[in-house]
Amino acid sequence: MNYQFARRLDAAPESFLDRLFAVSRDPEIISFAGGLPITSLIDVAGIRDAAAAVFADEGEAALQYTTTDGYLPLREYIAGRYRSRLGIPATADEIRITNGSQQCLDLTAKILVDPCTVVGMERPGYLGAIEAFSYYQPRFKTVAVTEDGPDMAAFRRLCREERPAFFYGIPNFQNPSGTAYPDAARRECAKCCRETDTLFYEDDAFGELAFDGRPRMPVKAYAPECGIMSGSFSKTVSPGMRIGWIYAPAPVIEKFDSVRQAADLHPNALSQAVIYRYLTTHDYEGHLETVRQVYKKNCQQMCDLLDDLLPDVTHTTPEGGMFMLATMPEGKDSMALFQACLKEKVAVLPGVPFYAEGGGHNTFRLNFSAATEEEIEIGMRQLKQAYHCGTV
């Protein structure tokens, strides 16, 4: 059979995500490569109780087809949380529930990107976004991001000269680096977006995971009409339930609804009802604080071990989220490190897939959220062994 596949498939880079999940499923490997929240802190009992209550009170409705926009009580809850945490006047009408925030990436690109459309990205940037956008054949233009935020001169130049359909960024504890934009950088991004009619796609998957619990104001707060935000309960409640959302201006929401209906009609009705019940009947704030403190401890342990075991490797020092980025001396190769690590039964993620315009060969991402204290101790020593035999 001669299968005729769409040419757009050739535009997408080789996916590292499948390899990531395969590594994460291998019980013999200590994985610092994936993006999983720690399994032991998923509140199975609380979610089970919430599910039982949903089945008892609204089981038939929760198992039936529902509306494209999503479960209204959940949308109102999310809007209310924006208002109470951040002081943003969000409404349920501006929010749509999705099957994880990853779906927001695909559907947003579908409504905004034609072949050769310019899309702005962080450098390094989230590989899942790079892969999702690539199927729509954009031209990526990247802006370097450090612990001081984006290179603002490059950001302004991108917006003024290239006129991207949107700039995609993760201001809160970025994936892969774990860095966060200072407030001044957020204000400057918003100012530039307003002046150039540039949309800023703000992926806020990690905003609730600040180690100090302090909310950071989003770019959208300073330029509401330019801001698209996405969020997710995957990092704070359960990734398997696949509940995320998009929060955007009305013209974007209108187009989003159209493509959403064609994609899958509506989000998972049962998961929406269960998560809403869980959020409103359990101590969500207490749960978040527990998660934050575990991640903070794990992050500090990993930073200390990196400093002690691999002193020639520099790294970011996150104040939240789930990731840090390590940089080896020039000439070292993270793909070689990846292969050497697997032989030592530990996994890291090479930095190359995070660089849409190339680069990152001597960088690798570490995830500190999924492992236990003992696994971090053992895994980092296995990483040291792999580093000294496999990165030249």
CSV table of C-alpha atoms in Angstrom, one decimal:
chain,number,residue,atom,x,y,z
A,1,MET,CA,0.0,0.0,0.0
A,2,ASN,CA,1.4,3.4,-0.9
A,3,TYR,CA,0.2,5.7,1.9
A,4,GLN,CA,-0.1,9.4,1.0
A,5,PHE,CA,0.5,11.4,4.1
A,6,ALA,CA,0.2,15.2,4.4
A,7,ARG,CA,3.4,17.1,3.7
A,8,ARG,CA,3.0,19.1,6.9
A,9,LEU,CA,4.2,16.0,8.8
A,10,ASP,CA,7.6,16.5,7.3
A,11,ALA,CA,7.8,20.0,8.9
A,12,ALA,CA,7.7,18.6,12.5
A,13,PRO,CA,10.9,17.7,14.3
A,14,GLU,CA,11.5,14.2,15.6
A,15,SER,CA,9.4,13.9,18.8
A,16,PHE,CA,11.3,13.3,22.0
A,17,LEU,CA,8.1,13.0,24.0
A,18,ASP,CA,7.5,9.4,23.1
A,19,ARG,CA,11.0,8.5,24.2
A,20,LEU,CA,10.5,10.5,27.4
A,21,PHE,CA,7.4,8.6,28.4
A,22,ALA,CA,9.0,5.2,27.4
A,23,VAL,CA,11.9,6.0,29.7
A,24,SER,CA,9.6,7.1,32.5
A,25,ARG,CA,7.7,3.8,32.4
A,26,ASP,CA,10.9,1.7,32.8
A,27,PRO,CA,11.1,0.8,36.5
A,28,GLU,CA,14.8,0.2,36.4
A,29,ILE,CA,15.6,3.7,35.3
A,30,ILE,CA,15.6,6.7,37.6
A,31,SER,CA,14.2,9.4,35.4
A,32,PHE,CA,15.0,13.1,35.6
A,33,ALA,CA,13.9,13.4,32.0
A,34,GLY,CA,10.1,13.6,32.1
A,35,GLY,CA,7.7,16.2,33.3
A,36,LEU,CA,5.7,14.2,35.8
A,37,PRO,CA,4.4,15.5,39.1
A,38,ILE,CA,5.3,13.3,42.0
A,39,THR,CA,2.9,10.3,42.0
A,40,SER,CA,2.8,9.9,45.8
A,41,LEU,CA,1.2,13.3,46.3
A,42,ILE,CA,-1.8,12.7,44.0
A,43,ASP,CA,-4.7,12.8,46.3
A,44,VAL,CA,-6.3,9.5,45.3
A,45,ALA,CA,-8.6,9.3,48.2
A,46,GLY,CA,-9.9,12.8,47.7
A,47,ILE,CA,-10.4,12.4,44.0
A,48,ARG,CA,-12.2,9.1,44.7
A,49,ASP,CA,-14.5,10.8,47.1
A,50,ALA,CA,-15.2,13.6,44.6
A,51,ALA,CA,-16.0,11.0,41.9
A,52,ALA,CA,-18.4,9.1,44.1
A,53,ALA,CA,-20.2,12.4,44.9
A,54,VAL,CA,-20.5,13.3,41.2
A,55,PHE,CA,-21.9,9.8,40.4
A,56,ALA,CA,-24.4,10.1,43.2
A,57,ASP,CA,-25.5,13.6,42.4
A,58,GLU,CA,-25.1,14.1,38.6
A,59,GLY,CA,-23.9,10.8,37.2
A,60,GLU,CA,-26.2,10.8,34.1
A,61,ALA,CA,-25.3,14.3,33.1
A,62,ALA,CA,-21.6,13.8,33.8
A,63,LEU,CA,-21.6,10.8,31.4
A,64,GLN,CA,-23.5,12.5,28.6
A,65,TYR,CA,-22.4,14.8,25.8
A,66,THR,CA,-21.9,18.3,27.0
A,67,THR,CA,-21.1,21.8,25.7
A,68,THR,CA,-18.0,22.9,23.8
A,69,ASP,CA,-17.1,25.6,26.2
A,70,GLY,CA,-16.8,23.4,29.2
A,71,TYR,CA,-18.4,22.8,32.6
A,72,LEU,CA,-19.7,26.2,33.7
A,73,PRO,CA,-19.1,25.8,37.5
A,74,LEU,CA,-15.4,24.9,36.7
A,75,ARG,CA,-15.0,27.8,34.4
A,76,GLU,CA,-16.5,30.1,37.1
A,77,TYR,CA,-14.1,28.6,39.6
A,78,ILE,CA,-11.0,29.2,37.4
A,79,ALA,CA,-12.2,32.8,36.7
A,80,GLY,CA,-12.7,33.4,40.4
A,81,ARG,CA,-9.3,32.1,41.2
A,82,TYR,CA,-7.8,34.6,38.7
A,83,ARG,CA,-9.7,37.4,40.4
A,84,SER,CA,-8.8,36.4,43.9
A,85,ARG,CA,-5.1,35.4,43.4
A,86,LEU,CA,-4.1,37.9,40.7
A,87,GLY,CA,-6.7,40.7,40.8
A,88,ILE,CA,-7.5,40.0,37.1
A,89,PRO,CA,-11.2,40.6,36.1
A,90,ALA,CA,-11.6,37.3,34.4
A,91,THR,CA,-15.0,35.9,33.6
A,92,ALA,CA,-16.2,32.4,32.7
A,93,ASP,CA,-17.1,33.6,29.2
A,94,GLU,CA,-13.4,34.2,28.6
A,95,ILE,CA,-12.4,30.6,29.6
A,96,ARG,CA,-12.7,27.3,27.7
A,97,ILE,CA,-11.9,23.9,29.2
A,98,THR,CA,-9.5,21.7,27.2
A,99,ASN,CA,-8.1,18.2,27.3
A,100,GLY,CA,-4.9,19.4,29.0
A,101,SER,CA,-3.2,22.6,28.3
A,102,GLN,CA,-1.3,20.8,25.5
A,103,GLN,CA,-4.5,20.9,23.4
A,104,CYS,CA,-4.5,24.7,23.7
A,105,LEU,CA,-1.2,24.8,21.8
A,106,ASP,CA,-2.6,22.8,18.9
A,107,LEU,CA,-5.9,24.7,18.6
A,108,THR,CA,-4.3,28.1,19.1
A,109,ALA,CA,-1.8,27.4,16.3
A,110,LYS,CA,-4.7,26.1,14.1
A,111,ILE,CA,-6.5,29.5,14.3
A,112,LEU,CA,-3.4,31.7,14.1
A,113,VAL,CA,-0.7,30.1,12.0
A,114,ASP,CA,-0.5,29.6,8.2
A,115,PRO,CA,2.6,28.2,6.5
A,116,CYS,CA,5.5,30.6,6.9
A,117,THR,CA,3.7,32.6,9.6
A,118,VAL,CA,6.2,33.9,12.1
A,119,VAL,CA,5.9,32.6,15.6
A,120,GLY,CA,8.0,33.9,18.4
A,121,MET,CA,9.5,31.5,21.0
A,122,GLU,CA,11.8,31.6,24.0
A,123,ARG,CA,15.3,30.2,23.5
A,124,PRO,CA,15.3,27.6,25.0
A,125,GLY,CA,11.6,27.0,24.7
A,126,TYR,CA,9.1,24.2,25.7
A,127,LEU,CA,9.6,21.3,23.3
A,128,GLY,CA,5.9,20.3,23.4
A,129,ALA,CA,5.0,23.7,22.0
A,130,ILE,CA,7.7,23.5,19.3
A,131,GLU,CA,6.3,20.2,18.2
A,132,ALA,CA,2.7,21.3,18.4
A,133,PHE,CA,3.2,24.5,16.4
A,134,SER,CA,5.5,22.8,13.8
A,135,TYR,CA,2.7,20.9,12.2
A,136,TYR,CA,1.3,24.3,11.0
A,137,GLN,CA,4.6,25.1,9.3
A,138,PRO,CA,5.5,28.4,10.9
A,139,ARG,CA,8.8,30.2,10.8
A,140,PHE,CA,10.2,30.2,14.3
A,141,LYS,CA,12.0,33.3,15.6
A,142,THR,CA,13.5,32.9,19.0
A,143,VAL,CA,14.5,35.3,21.8
A,144,ALA,CA,17.0,34.3,24.4
A,145,VAL,CA,15.6,34.0,28.0
A,146,THR,CA,17.8,34.1,31.1
A,147,GLU,CA,17.1,34.5,34.8
A,148,ASP,CA,16.6,38.2,34.0
A,149,GLY,CA,13.8,37.4,31.6
A,150,PRO,CA,13.8,37.8,27.8
A,151,ASP,CA,16.4,39.7,25.9
A,152,MET,CA,14.2,42.8,25.7
A,153,ALA,CA,16.0,44.4,22.8
A,154,ALA,CA,15.6,41.2,20.8
A,155,PHE,CA,11.9,40.9,21.9
A,156,ARG,CA,11.1,44.4,20.7
A,157,ARG,CA,12.9,43.9,17.4
A,158,LEU,CA,11.0,40.7,16.9
A,159,CYS,CA,7.6,42.3,17.5
A,160,ARG,CA,8.4,45.4,15.4
A,161,GLU,CA,10.2,43.9,12.5
A,162,GLU,CA,8.8,40.4,12.2
A,163,ARG,CA,5.2,41.0,13.3
A,164,PRO,CA,4.7,37.4,14.7
A,165,ALA,CA,1.2,35.9,15.0
A,166,PHE,CA,2.1,35.5,18.6
A,167,PHE,CA,5.0,35.1,21.0
A,168,TYR,CA,4.8,32.0,23.1
A,169,GLY,CA,6.4,32.1,26.6
A,170,ILE,CA,6.4,30.6,30.1
A,171,PRO,CA,7.0,33.6,32.4
A,172,ASN,CA,6.5,31.4,35.6
A,173,PHE,CA,9.3,28.8,36.2
A,174,GLN,CA,9.9,28.2,32.5
A,175,ASN,CA,10.2,24.8,30.9
A,176,PRO,CA,13.1,23.8,30.5
A,177,SER,CA,15.0,26.3,32.6
A,178,GLY,CA,12.9,26.9,35.6
A,179,THR,CA,13.6,30.6,35.4
A,180,ALA,CA,10.9,33.3,36.0
A,181,TYR,CA,10.5,36.7,34.4
A,182,PRO,CA,11.0,39.6,36.8
A,183,ASP,CA,8.0,41.9,37.0
A,184,ALA,CA,9.7,44.6,35.1
A,185,ALA,CA,10.2,42.3,32.1
A,186,ARG,CA,6.6,41.3,32.2
A,187,ARG,CA,5.5,44.9,32.1
A,188,GLU,CA,8.0,45.6,29.3
A,189,CYS,CA,6.7,42.6,27.2
A,190,ALA,CA,3.1,43.9,27.7
A,191,LYS,CA,4.0,47.4,26.6
A,192,CYS,CA,5.8,46.2,23.5
A,193,CYS,CA,2.8,43.8,22.6
A,194,ARG,CA,0.3,46.7,23.0
A,195,GLU,CA,2.4,48.9,20.8
A,196,THR,CA,2.8,46.3,18.0
A,197,ASP,CA,-0.5,44.5,18.2
A,198,THR,CA,1.3,41.3,19.2
A,199,LEU,CA,-0.4,38.5,21.0
A,200,PHE,CA,1.5,37.0,24.0
A,201,TYR,CA,0.7,33.4,24.6
A,202,GLU,CA,1.4,32.9,28.3
A,203,ASP,CA,1.6,29.2,29.3
A,204,ASP,CA,1.1,29.2,33.0
A,205,ALA,CA,1.3,25.5,33.8
A,206,PHE,CA,3.6,26.2,36.8
A,207,GLY,CA,2.3,29.4,38.3
A,208,GLU,CA,0.8,27.7,41.3
A,209,LEU,CA,4.2,26.0,42.1
A,210,ALA,CA,6.1,29.0,43.4
A,211,PHE,CA,8.1,27.7,46.3
A,212,ASP,CA,7.2,30.8,48.3
A,213,GLY,CA,3.5,30.5,47.4
A,214,ARG,CA,3.6,34.1,46.1
A,215,PRO,CA,1.6,34.8,42.9
A,216,ARG,CA,3.5,36.5,40.1
A,217,MET,CA,1.5,38.9,38.0
A,218,PRO,CA,1.1,37.6,34.4
A,219,VAL,CA,1.9,39.6,31.3
A,220,LYS,CA,-1.8,39.5,30.5
A,221,ALA,CA,-2.5,41.6,33.6
A,222,TYR,CA,-0.7,44.5,32.0
A,223,ALA,CA,-2.1,44.0,28.4
A,224,PRO,CA,-5.4,42.1,28.7
A,225,GLU,CA,-6.3,42.5,25.0
A,226,CYS,CA,-3.0,41.1,23.9
A,227,GLY,CA,-2.9,38.1,26.3
A,228,ILE,CA,-3.8,34.5,25.8
A,229,MET,CA,-3.2,32.4,28.9
A,230,SER,CA,-3.4,28.6,29.4
A,231,GLY,CA,-3.4,26.7,32.6
A,232,SER,CA,-3.7,23.1,33.8
A,233,PHE,CA,-4.6,21.0,36.7
A,234,SER,CA,-2.2,18.3,35.5
A,235,LYS,CA,0.7,19.6,37.7
A,236,THR,CA,-1.4,20.3,40.8
A,237,VAL,CA,-4.3,17.7,40.9
A,238,SER,CA,-3.9,14.9,38.3
A,239,PRO,CA,-2.3,14.7,34.9
A,240,GLY,CA,-4.3,11.7,33.9
A,241,MET,CA,-7.6,13.5,34.1
A,242,ARG,CA,-6.4,15.8,31.3
A,243,ILE,CA,-8.1,19.1,32.4
A,244,GLY,CA,-6.6,22.4,31.2
A,245,TRP,CA,-8.0,25.7,30.0
A,246,ILE,CA,-7.5,28.7,27.8
A,247,TYR,CA,-8.2,32.3,28.9
A,248,ALA,CA,-8.4,34.7,26.1
A,249,PRO,CA,-10.1,37.8,24.5
A,250,ALA,CA,-13.5,37.2,23.0
A,251,PRO,CA,-12.4,37.3,19.3
A,252,VAL,CA,-9.9,34.5,20.1
A,253,ILE,CA,-12.4,32.5,22.0
A,254,GLU,CA,-14.9,32.7,19.1
A,255,LYS,CA,-12.4,31.2,16.7
A,256,PHE,CA,-11.2,28.7,19.3
A,257,ASP,CA,-14.7,27.4,19.7
A,258,SER,CA,-15.1,26.7,16.0
A,259,VAL,CA,-11.9,24.6,15.7
A,260,ARG,CA,-12.6,22.9,19.0
A,261,GLN,CA,-15.9,21.6,17.8
A,262,ALA,CA,-14.3,20.1,14.8
A,263,ALA,CA,-11.5,18.6,16.9
A,264,ASP,CA,-13.3,16.7,19.6
A,265,LEU,CA,-16.7,18.4,20.3
A,266,HIS,CA,-16.1,19.1,24.0
A,267,PRO,CA,-13.8,18.3,26.9
A,268,ASN,CA,-14.2,15.3,29.2
A,269,ALA,CA,-17.4,15.9,31.0
A,270,LEU,CA,-16.8,13.4,33.8
A,271,SER,CA,-13.2,14.7,34.6
A,272,GLN,CA,-14.5,18.3,34.7
A,273,ALA,CA,-17.2,17.5,37.2
A,274,VAL,CA,-14.9,15.4,39.4
A,275,ILE,CA,-12.2,18.0,39.5
A,276,TYR,CA,-14.6,20.8,40.3
A,277,ARG,CA,-16.1,18.7,43.1
A,278,TYR,CA,-12.6,18.0,44.4
A,279,LEU,CA,-11.5,21.6,44.3
A,280,THR,CA,-14.6,22.8,46.1
A,281,THR,CA,-14.8,20.1,48.8
A,282,HIS,CA,-11.1,19.5,49.7
A,283,ASP,CA,-8.2,21.6,51.0
A,284,TYR,CA,-6.7,22.5,47.6
A,285,GLU,CA,-4.6,25.3,49.2
A,286,GLY,CA,-3.2,22.9,51.7
A,287,HIS,CA,-2.5,20.3,49.0
A,288,LEU,CA,-0.6,23.0,46.9
A,289,GLU,CA,1.5,24.0,49.9
A,290,THR,CA,2.5,20.4,50.5
A,291,VAL,CA,3.5,20.0,46.8
A,292,ARG,CA,5.5,23.2,46.8
A,293,GLN,CA,7.5,22.3,49.9
A,294,VAL,CA,8.4,18.8,48.5
A,295,TYR,CA,9.5,20.3,45.2
A,296,LYS,CA,11.5,23.0,46.9
A,297,LYS,CA,13.3,20.4,48.9
A,298,ASN,CA,13.9,18.2,45.9
A,299,CYS,CA,15.2,21.2,43.9
A,300,GLN,CA,17.6,22.3,46.6
A,301,GLN,CA,18.9,18.7,46.9
A,302,MET,CA,19.5,18.4,43.2
A,303,CYS,CA,21.2,21.8,42.9
A,304,ASP,CA,23.5,20.9,45.8
A,305,LEU,CA,24.4,17.5,44.3
A,306,LEU,CA,25.1,19.1,40.9
A,307,ASP,CA,27.5,21.6,42.5
A,308,ASP,CA,29.2,18.8,44.5
A,309,LEU,CA,29.4,16.1,41.9
A,310,LEU,CA,29.7,18.0,38.6
A,311,PRO,CA,31.5,21.3,39.5
A,312,ASP,CA,32.2,22.2,35.8
A,313,VAL,CA,28.4,22.1,35.0
A,314,THR,CA,26.5,25.3,35.6
A,315,HIS,CA,22.7,25.3,36.2
A,316,THR,CA,19.7,27.5,36.8
A,317,THR,CA,18.4,27.8,40.4
A,318,PRO,CA,14.6,27.7,40.1
A,319,GLU,CA,12.3,29.4,42.6
A,320,GLY,CA,9.4,27.2,41.6
A,321,GLY,CA,8.1,24.8,39.0
A,322,MET,CA,9.5,21.4,38.1
A,323,PHE,CA,12.7,21.8,36.0
A,324,MET,CA,16.2,23.2,35.9
A,325,LEU,CA,18.6,23.5,33.0
A,326,ALA,CA,22.2,22.4,33.2
A,327,THR,CA,25.0,23.6,30.9
A,328,MET,CA,28.1,21.6,30.3
A,329,PRO,CA,31.4,23.1,29.0
A,330,GLU,CA,31.7,23.7,25.3
A,331,GLY,CA,32.5,20.6,23.4
A,332,LYS,CA,30.4,18.3,25.6
A,333,ASP,CA,27.4,16.7,23.9
A,334,SER,CA,24.1,16.2,25.7
A,335,MET,CA,22.9,13.5,23.2
A,336,ALA,CA,26.0,11.4,24.1
A,337,LEU,CA,25.2,12.1,27.8
A,338,PHE,CA,21.6,10.9,27.2
A,339,GLN,CA,22.9,7.5,25.8
A,340,ALA,CA,25.5,7.2,28.5
A,341,CYS,CA,22.9,7.9,31.2
A,342,LEU,CA,20.6,5.1,30.0
A,343,LYS,CA,23.5,2.6,30.4
A,344,GLU,CA,23.8,3.8,34.0
A,345,LYS,CA,20.0,3.5,34.6
A,346,VAL,CA,19.3,7.2,34.9
A,347,ALA,CA,17.7,9.6,32.4
A,348,VAL,CA,18.1,13.2,31.6
A,349,LEU,CA,16.7,15.2,28.7
A,350,PRO,CA,19.1,16.6,26.1
A,351,GLY,CA,18.7,20.3,25.5
A,352,VAL,CA,18.6,20.2,21.7
A,353,PRO,CA,14.8,19.7,21.3
A,354,PHE,CA,14.2,23.0,23.2
A,355,TYR,CA,16.0,25.1,20.6
A,356,ALA,CA,13.7,25.8,17.7
A,357,GLU,CA,16.4,27.5,15.7
A,358,GLY,CA,19.2,25.1,16.6
A,359,GLY,CA,21.7,25.0,19.5
A,360,GLY,CA,21.6,23.7,23.0
A,361,HIS,CA,24.0,20.8,22.3
A,362,ASN,CA,25.8,21.2,25.6
A,363,THR,CA,22.7,21.6,27.7
A,364,PHE,CA,20.3,19.2,29.4
A,365,ARG,CA,17.1,19.5,31.4
A,366,LEU,CA,16.6,17.9,34.8
A,367,ASN,CA,13.2,17.3,36.4
A,368,PHE,CA,13.2,17.4,40.2
A,369,SER,CA,9.4,16.9,40.9
A,370,ALA,CA,8.9,13.1,40.1
A,371,ALA,CA,11.8,11.5,42.1
A,372,THR,CA,12.1,10.7,45.8
A,373,GLU,CA,14.9,12.0,48.0
A,374,GLU,CA,16.6,8.6,47.8
A,375,GLU,CA,16.2,8.5,44.0
A,376,ILE,CA,17.7,11.9,43.6
A,377,GLU,CA,20.7,10.9,45.6
A,378,ILE,CA,21.3,7.7,43.7
A,379,GLY,CA,20.4,9.1,40.3
A,380,MET,CA,22.7,12.1,40.5
A,381,ARG,CA,25.6,9.8,41.3
A,382,GLN,CA,24.7,7.7,38.3
A,383,LEU,CA,24.6,10.9,36.3
A,384,LYS,CA,28.1,11.7,37.5
A,385,GLN,CA,29.3,8.3,36.3
A,386,ALA,CA,27.7,8.7,32.9
A,387,TYR,CA,29.0,12.3,32.5
A,388,HIS,CA,32.6,11.3,32.9
A,389,CYS,CA,32.4,8.5,30.4
A,390,GLY,CA,29.9,9.7,27.7
A,391,THR,CA,29.9,13.4,27.0
A,392,VAL,CA,33.1,14.0,24.9
